[in-house]
Coordinates of C-alpha atoms and ligand atoms in Angstrom, one line a residue:
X1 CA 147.9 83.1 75.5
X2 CA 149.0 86.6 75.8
X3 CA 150.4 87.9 79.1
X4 CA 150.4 91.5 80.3
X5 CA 153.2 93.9 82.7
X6 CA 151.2 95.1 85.3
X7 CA 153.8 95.9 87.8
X8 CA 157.7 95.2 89.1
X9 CA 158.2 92.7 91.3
X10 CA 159.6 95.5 93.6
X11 CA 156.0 97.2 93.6
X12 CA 154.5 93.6 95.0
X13 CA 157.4 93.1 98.0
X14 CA 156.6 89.8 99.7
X15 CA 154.2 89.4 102.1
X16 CA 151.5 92.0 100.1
X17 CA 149.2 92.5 97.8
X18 CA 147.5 95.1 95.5
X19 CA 145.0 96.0 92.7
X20 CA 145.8 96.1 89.2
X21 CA 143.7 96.2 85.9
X22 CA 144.1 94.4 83.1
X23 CA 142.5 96.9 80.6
X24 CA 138.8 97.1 82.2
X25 CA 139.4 93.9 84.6
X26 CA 140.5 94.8 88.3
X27 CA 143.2 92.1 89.4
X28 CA 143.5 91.6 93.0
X29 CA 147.1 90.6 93.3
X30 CA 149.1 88.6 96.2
X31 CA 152.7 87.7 96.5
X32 CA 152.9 85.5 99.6
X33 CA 155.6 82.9 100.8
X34 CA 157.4 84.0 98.1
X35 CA 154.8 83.2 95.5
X36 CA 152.6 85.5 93.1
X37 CA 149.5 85.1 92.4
X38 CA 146.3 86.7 90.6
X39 CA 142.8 86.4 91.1
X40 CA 139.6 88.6 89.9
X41 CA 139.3 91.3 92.1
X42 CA 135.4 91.5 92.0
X43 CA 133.8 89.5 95.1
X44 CA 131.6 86.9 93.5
X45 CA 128.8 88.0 96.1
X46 CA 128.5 91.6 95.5
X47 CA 131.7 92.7 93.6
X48 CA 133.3 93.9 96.4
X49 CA 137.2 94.8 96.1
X50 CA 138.6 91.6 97.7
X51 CA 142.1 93.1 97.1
X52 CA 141.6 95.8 99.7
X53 CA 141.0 92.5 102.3
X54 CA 143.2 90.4 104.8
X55 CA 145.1 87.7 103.8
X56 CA 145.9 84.6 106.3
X57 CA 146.3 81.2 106.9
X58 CA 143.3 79.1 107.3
X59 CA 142.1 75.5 106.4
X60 CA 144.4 74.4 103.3
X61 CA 146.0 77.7 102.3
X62 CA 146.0 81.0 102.5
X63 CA 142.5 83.0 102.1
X64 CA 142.0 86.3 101.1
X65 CA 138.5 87.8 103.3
X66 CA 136.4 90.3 101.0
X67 CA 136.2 93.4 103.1
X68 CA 132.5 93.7 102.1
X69 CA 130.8 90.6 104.1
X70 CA 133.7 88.3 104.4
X71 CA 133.5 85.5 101.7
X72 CA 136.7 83.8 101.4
X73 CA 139.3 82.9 98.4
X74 CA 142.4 80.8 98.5
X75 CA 144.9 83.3 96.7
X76 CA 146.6 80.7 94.7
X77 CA 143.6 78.9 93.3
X78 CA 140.5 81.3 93.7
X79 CA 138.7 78.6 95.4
X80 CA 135.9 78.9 97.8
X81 CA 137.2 77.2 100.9
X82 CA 136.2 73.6 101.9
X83 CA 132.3 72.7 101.6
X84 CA 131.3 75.8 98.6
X85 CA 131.9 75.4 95.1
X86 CA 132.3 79.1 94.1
X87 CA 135.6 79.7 92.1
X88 CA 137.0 83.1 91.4
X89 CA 138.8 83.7 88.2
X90 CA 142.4 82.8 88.5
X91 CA 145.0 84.1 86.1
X92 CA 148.2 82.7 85.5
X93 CA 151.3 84.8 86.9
X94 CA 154.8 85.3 85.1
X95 CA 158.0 86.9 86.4
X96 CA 160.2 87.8 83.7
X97 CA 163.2 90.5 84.6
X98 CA 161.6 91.7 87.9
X99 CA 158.3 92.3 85.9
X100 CA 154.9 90.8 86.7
X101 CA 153.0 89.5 83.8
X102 CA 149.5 87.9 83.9
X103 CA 147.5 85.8 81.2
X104 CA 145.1 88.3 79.4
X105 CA 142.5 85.4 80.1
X106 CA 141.9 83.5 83.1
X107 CA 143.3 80.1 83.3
X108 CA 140.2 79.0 85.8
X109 CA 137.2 80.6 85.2
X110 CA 135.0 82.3 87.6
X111 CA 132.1 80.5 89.0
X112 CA 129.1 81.1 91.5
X113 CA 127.6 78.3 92.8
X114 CA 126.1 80.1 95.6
X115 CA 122.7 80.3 94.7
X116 CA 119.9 83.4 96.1
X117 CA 118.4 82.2 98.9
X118 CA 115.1 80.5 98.1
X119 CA 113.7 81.7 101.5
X120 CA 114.1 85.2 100.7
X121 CA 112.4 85.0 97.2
X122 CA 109.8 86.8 97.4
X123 CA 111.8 90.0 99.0
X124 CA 114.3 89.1 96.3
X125 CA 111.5 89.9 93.6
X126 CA 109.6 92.4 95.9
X127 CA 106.6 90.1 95.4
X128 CA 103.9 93.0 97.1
X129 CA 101.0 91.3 98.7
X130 CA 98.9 94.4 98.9
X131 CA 96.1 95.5 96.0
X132 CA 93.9 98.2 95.3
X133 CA 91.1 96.9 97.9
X134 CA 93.7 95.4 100.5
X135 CA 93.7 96.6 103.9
X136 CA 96.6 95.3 105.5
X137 CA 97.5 96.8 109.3
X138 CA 100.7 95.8 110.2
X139 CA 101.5 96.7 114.2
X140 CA 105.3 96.5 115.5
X141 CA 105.5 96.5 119.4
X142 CA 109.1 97.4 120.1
X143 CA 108.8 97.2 123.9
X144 CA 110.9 95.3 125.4
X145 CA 109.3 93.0 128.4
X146 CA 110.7 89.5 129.4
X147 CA 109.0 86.9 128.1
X148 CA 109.4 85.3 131.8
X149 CA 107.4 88.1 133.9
X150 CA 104.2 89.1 131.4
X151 CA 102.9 92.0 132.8
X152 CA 101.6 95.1 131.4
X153 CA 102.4 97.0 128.3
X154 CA 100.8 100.7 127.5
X155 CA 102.7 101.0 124.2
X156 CA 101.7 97.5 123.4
X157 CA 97.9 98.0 125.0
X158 CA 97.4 100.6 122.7
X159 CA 98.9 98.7 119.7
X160 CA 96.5 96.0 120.7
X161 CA 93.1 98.4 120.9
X162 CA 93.8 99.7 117.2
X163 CA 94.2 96.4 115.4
X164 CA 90.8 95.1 117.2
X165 CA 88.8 98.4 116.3
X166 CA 90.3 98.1 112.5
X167 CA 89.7 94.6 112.5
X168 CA 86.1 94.6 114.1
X169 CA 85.0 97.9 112.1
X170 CA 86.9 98.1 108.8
X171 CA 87.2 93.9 108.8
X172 CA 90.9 94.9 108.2
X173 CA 93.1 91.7 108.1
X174 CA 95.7 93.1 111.0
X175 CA 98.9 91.3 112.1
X176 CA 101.1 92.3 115.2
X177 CA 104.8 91.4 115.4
X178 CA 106.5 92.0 119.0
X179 CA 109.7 92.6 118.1
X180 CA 111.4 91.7 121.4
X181 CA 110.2 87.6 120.6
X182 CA 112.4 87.8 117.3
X183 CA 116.2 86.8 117.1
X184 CA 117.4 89.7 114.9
X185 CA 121.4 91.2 114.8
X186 CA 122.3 94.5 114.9
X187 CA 123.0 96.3 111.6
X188 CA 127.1 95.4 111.0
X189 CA 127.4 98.5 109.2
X190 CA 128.6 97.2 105.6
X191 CA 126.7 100.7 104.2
X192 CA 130.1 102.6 105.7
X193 CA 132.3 100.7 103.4
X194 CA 130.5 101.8 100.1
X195 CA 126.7 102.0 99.6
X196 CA 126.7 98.9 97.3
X197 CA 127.7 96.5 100.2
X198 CA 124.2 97.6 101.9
X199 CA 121.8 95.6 100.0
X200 CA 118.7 94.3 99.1
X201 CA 117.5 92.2 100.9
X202 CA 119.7 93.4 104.1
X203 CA 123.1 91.5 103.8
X204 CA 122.6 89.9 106.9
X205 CA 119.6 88.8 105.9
X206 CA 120.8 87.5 103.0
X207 CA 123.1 85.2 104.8
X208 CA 120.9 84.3 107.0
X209 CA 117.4 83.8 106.2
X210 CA 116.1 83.1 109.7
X211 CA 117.4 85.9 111.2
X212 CA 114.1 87.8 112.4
X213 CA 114.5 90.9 110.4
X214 CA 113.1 88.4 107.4
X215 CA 109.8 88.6 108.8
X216 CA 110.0 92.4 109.1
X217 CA 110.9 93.2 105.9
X218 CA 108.1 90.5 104.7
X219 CA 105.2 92.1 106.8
X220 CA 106.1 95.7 106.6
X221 CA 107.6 96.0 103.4
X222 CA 105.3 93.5 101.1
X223 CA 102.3 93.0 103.1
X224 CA 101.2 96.2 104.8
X225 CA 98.7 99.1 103.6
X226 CA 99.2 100.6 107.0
X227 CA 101.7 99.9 109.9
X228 CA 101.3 101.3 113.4
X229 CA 104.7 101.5 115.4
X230 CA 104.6 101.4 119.1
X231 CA 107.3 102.6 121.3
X232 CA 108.0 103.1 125.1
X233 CA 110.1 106.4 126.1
X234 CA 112.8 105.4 127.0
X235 CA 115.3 108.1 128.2
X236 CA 113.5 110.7 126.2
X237 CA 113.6 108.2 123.2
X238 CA 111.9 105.2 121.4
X239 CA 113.1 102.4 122.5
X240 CA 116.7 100.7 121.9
X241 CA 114.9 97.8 120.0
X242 CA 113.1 100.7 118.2
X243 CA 116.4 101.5 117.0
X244 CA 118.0 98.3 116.2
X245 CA 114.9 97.7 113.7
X246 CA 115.4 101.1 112.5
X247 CA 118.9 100.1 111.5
X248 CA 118.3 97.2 109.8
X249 CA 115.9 99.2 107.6
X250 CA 118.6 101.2 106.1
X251 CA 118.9 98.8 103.4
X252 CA 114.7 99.6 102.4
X253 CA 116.0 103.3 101.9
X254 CA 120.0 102.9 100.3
X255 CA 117.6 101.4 97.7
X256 CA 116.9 105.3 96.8
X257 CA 120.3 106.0 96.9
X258 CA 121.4 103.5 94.6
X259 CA 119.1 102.1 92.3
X260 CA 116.5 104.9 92.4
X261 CA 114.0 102.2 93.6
X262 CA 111.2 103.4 96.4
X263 CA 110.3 100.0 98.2
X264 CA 107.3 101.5 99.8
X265 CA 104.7 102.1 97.6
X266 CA 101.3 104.0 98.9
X267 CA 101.8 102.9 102.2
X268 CA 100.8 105.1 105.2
X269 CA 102.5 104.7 109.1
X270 CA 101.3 106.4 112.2
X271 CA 102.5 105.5 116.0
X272 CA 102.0 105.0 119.8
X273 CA 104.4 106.9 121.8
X274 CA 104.2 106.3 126.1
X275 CA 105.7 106.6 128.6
X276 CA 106.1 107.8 132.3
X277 CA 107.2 111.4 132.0
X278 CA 107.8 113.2 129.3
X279 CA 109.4 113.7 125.7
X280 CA 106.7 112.4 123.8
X281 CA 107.3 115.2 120.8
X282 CA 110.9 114.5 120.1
X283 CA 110.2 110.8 119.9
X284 CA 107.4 111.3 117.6
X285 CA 109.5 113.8 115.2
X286 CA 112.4 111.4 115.2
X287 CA 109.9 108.9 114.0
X288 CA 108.4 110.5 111.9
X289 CA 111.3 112.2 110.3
X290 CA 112.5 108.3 109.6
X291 CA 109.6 106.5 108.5
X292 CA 109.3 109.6 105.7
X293 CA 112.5 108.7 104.4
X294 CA 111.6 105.5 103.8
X295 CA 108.4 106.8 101.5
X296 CA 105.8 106.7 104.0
X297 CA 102.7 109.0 104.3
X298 CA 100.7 110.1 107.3
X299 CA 97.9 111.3 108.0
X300 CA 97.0 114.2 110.3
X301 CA 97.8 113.7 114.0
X302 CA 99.8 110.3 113.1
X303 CA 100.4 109.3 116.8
X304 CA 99.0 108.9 120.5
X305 CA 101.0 109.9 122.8
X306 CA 100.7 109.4 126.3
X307 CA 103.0 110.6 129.1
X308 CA 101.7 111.8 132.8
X309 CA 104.5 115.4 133.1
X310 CA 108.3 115.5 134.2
X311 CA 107.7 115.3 138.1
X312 CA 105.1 112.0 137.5
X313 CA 107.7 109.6 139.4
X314 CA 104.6 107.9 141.4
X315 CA 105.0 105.1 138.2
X316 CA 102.6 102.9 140.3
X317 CA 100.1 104.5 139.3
X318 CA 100.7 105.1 135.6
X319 CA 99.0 101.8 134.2
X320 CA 95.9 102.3 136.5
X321 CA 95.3 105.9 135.2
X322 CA 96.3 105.1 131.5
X323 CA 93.7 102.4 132.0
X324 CA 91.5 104.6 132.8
X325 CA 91.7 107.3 130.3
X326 CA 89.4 107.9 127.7
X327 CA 92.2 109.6 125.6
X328 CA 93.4 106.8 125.0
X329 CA 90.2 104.5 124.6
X330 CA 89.2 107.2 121.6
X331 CA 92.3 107.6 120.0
X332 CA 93.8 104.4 119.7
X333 CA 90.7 104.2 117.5
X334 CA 91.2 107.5 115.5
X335 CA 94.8 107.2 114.5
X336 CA 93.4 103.7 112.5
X337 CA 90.4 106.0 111.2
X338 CA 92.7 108.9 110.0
X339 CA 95.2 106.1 108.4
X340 CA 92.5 103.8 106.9
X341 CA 90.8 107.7 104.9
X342 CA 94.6 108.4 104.0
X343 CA 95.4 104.8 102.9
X344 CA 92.7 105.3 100.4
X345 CA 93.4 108.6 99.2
X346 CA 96.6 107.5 98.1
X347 CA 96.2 104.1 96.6
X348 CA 94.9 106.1 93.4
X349 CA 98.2 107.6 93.6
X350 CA 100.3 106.6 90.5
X351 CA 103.9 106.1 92.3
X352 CA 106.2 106.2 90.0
X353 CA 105.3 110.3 89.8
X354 CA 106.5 110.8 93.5
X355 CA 110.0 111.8 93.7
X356 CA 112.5 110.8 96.2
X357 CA 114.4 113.9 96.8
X358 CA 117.2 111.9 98.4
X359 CA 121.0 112.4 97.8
X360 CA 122.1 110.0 95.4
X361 CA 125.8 109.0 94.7
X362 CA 126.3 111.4 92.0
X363 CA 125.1 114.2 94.5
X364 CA 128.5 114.0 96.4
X365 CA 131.0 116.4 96.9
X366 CA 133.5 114.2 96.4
X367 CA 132.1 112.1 93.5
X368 CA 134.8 113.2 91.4
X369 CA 137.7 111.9 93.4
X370 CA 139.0 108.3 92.2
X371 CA 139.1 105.6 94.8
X372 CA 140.7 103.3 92.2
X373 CA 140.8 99.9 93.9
X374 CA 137.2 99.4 94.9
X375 CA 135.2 97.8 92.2
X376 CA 132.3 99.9 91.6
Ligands
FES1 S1 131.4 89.1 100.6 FE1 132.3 90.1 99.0 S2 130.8 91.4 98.3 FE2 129.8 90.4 99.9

């Protein structure tokens, strides 16, 4: 076996560790307790630059924590810890005159025994369930109500009046998810570390298959021709569960960013804005501004909005006179006709000649400074 210098034992003090290649091979490197050791510095999940993580003291040993989504390594065997089977590459470490060799080969090779989750298949292979003659409505209600005290929703009321009318007179198949009665978590941000540690599907989602965002992504992203957003204002916005969805769908458009790959294929979105006062135009923009980015198309006045003026604080009577109106009676019903004529104007549309004008990595100002130790 061949070994290689990769660095003085004066450049690896104890108690740290550091990044080193091995011709086109990063090595994430540790000297701990007065040991050195070497392990592949690609994350077995999603090659993320476990050498840039924390090192401590947990079950047998001492685990490194990849900084991407926080798999763990014991540093002196590249083990998984107690209960997975995934093994990391270890190489075998020689000090010779204050220099650090390691084996040109690893002595353990790496394994993954994680396998994909078989819950998520289907998102995994982007299985679309729509077709040239489907009509899939998908409606997300992101108003939030307790699930103790029903009472009355105008977003949601609204929501509810377009899926019947598409349902009764296009005999659309129509499916409403309430987002406030699914367990989701926040977005945790792994995009901010480097683009590839937002993936497909979401990373959270990947780790956890029941998290509610799975049935999201399922409905909106494989099953829907056309999906109808409702949203309460609330401070002059849509709602905070609104937002936490919108989050979590970062992942649908880093796709564009990274891999060139537009999820959302000949789909078309429009949305139900109300609320007491006012602000029913910035809400709408913001919306729409997003659910563009993701590859969506609208049609022509893609939302009811309903709001009663700035000085409306009488909020008692907001449900009776929203009830009432005939507004919202007749266009509840034309934002589904205006979708359903889009919706099949486009699905002769040949994606792959729509561009994504998107930034993609290459765009950036900075793409040619070298940050060395992160794997991709
Ligand atoms: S945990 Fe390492 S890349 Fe995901």
């Amino acid at each position: 076996m061949n070994y290689v210098k990769v660095c003085t034992l004066e450049e690896l003090p104890n108690n740290s560790q550091k990044v080193v290649s091995l011709g086109n091979i990063k090595i994430a490197l540790f000297h701990f307790n007065e040991k050195v050791s070497a392990i592949g510095n690609a994350c077995l999940h999603k090659a993320g630059p476990l050498g840039l993580g924390e090192v401590s003291s947990k079950y047998n040993g001492l685990y490194i924590t990849c900084p991407w989504h926080g798999w763990e390594y014991n540093i002196e065997t590249g083990s998984a810890p107690p209960g997975f089977l995934d093994q990391q590459a270890l190489y075998e470490v020689r000090i010779e005159n204050e220099f650090i060799f390691i084996s040109e080969e690893p002595i353990v090779k790496a394994n993954k025994e994680h396998p994909d989750n078989p819950l998520l298949e289907d998102l995994i292979k982007l299985k679309y369930q729509t077709s040239e003659n489907s009509l899939n409505i998908l409606g997300i209600s992101t108003t939030n109500l307790s699930s103790n005290l029903p009472r009355f929703s105008t977003s949601e009321d609204a929501l509810e009046k377009s899926l019947s009318y598409a349902k009764e007179k296009y005999g659309a198949s129509t499916k409403m998810v309430k987002l406030r009665d699914l367990e989701f978590r926040n977005c945790e941000g792994y995009y901010s570390q480097h683009s590839h540690a937002c993936t497909w599907p979401c990373s959270i989602t990947e780790m956890d298959a029941e998290d509610g965002m799975t049935q999201v992504y399922e409905s909106m992203i494989l099953w829907a021709d056309i999906l109808i957003v409702s949203t309460p204002i609330r401070w002059g916005n849509a709602s905070a569960l609104y937002y936490k969805m919108a989050e979590r769908l970062n992942c649908v458009q880093n796709q564009i960013t990274i891999n060139n790959k537009v999820l959302i294929k000949n789909k078309v979105a429009s949305f139900i804005i109300t609320g007491g006062q006012d602000n029913i135009q910035q809400v709408a923009g913001q919306m729409m501004y997003f659910f563009t980015d993701l590859g969506f198309t609208f049609p022509p006045f893609s939302f009811l909005g309903w709001s009663r003026g700035w000085t409306a604080e009488d909020m008692d009577k907001n449900v009776l006179q929203f009830k009432k109106s005939e507004y919202i009676k007749r266009t509840s019903k034309e934002i589904v006709d205006n979708s359903i004529e889009v919706l099949r104007q486009i699905k002769n549309v040949n994606n792959a000649n729509i561009h994504s004008p998107k930034p993609k990595r290459n765009d950036s100002l900075s793409i040619d400074i070298e940050n060395k130790d992160m794997n991709i």
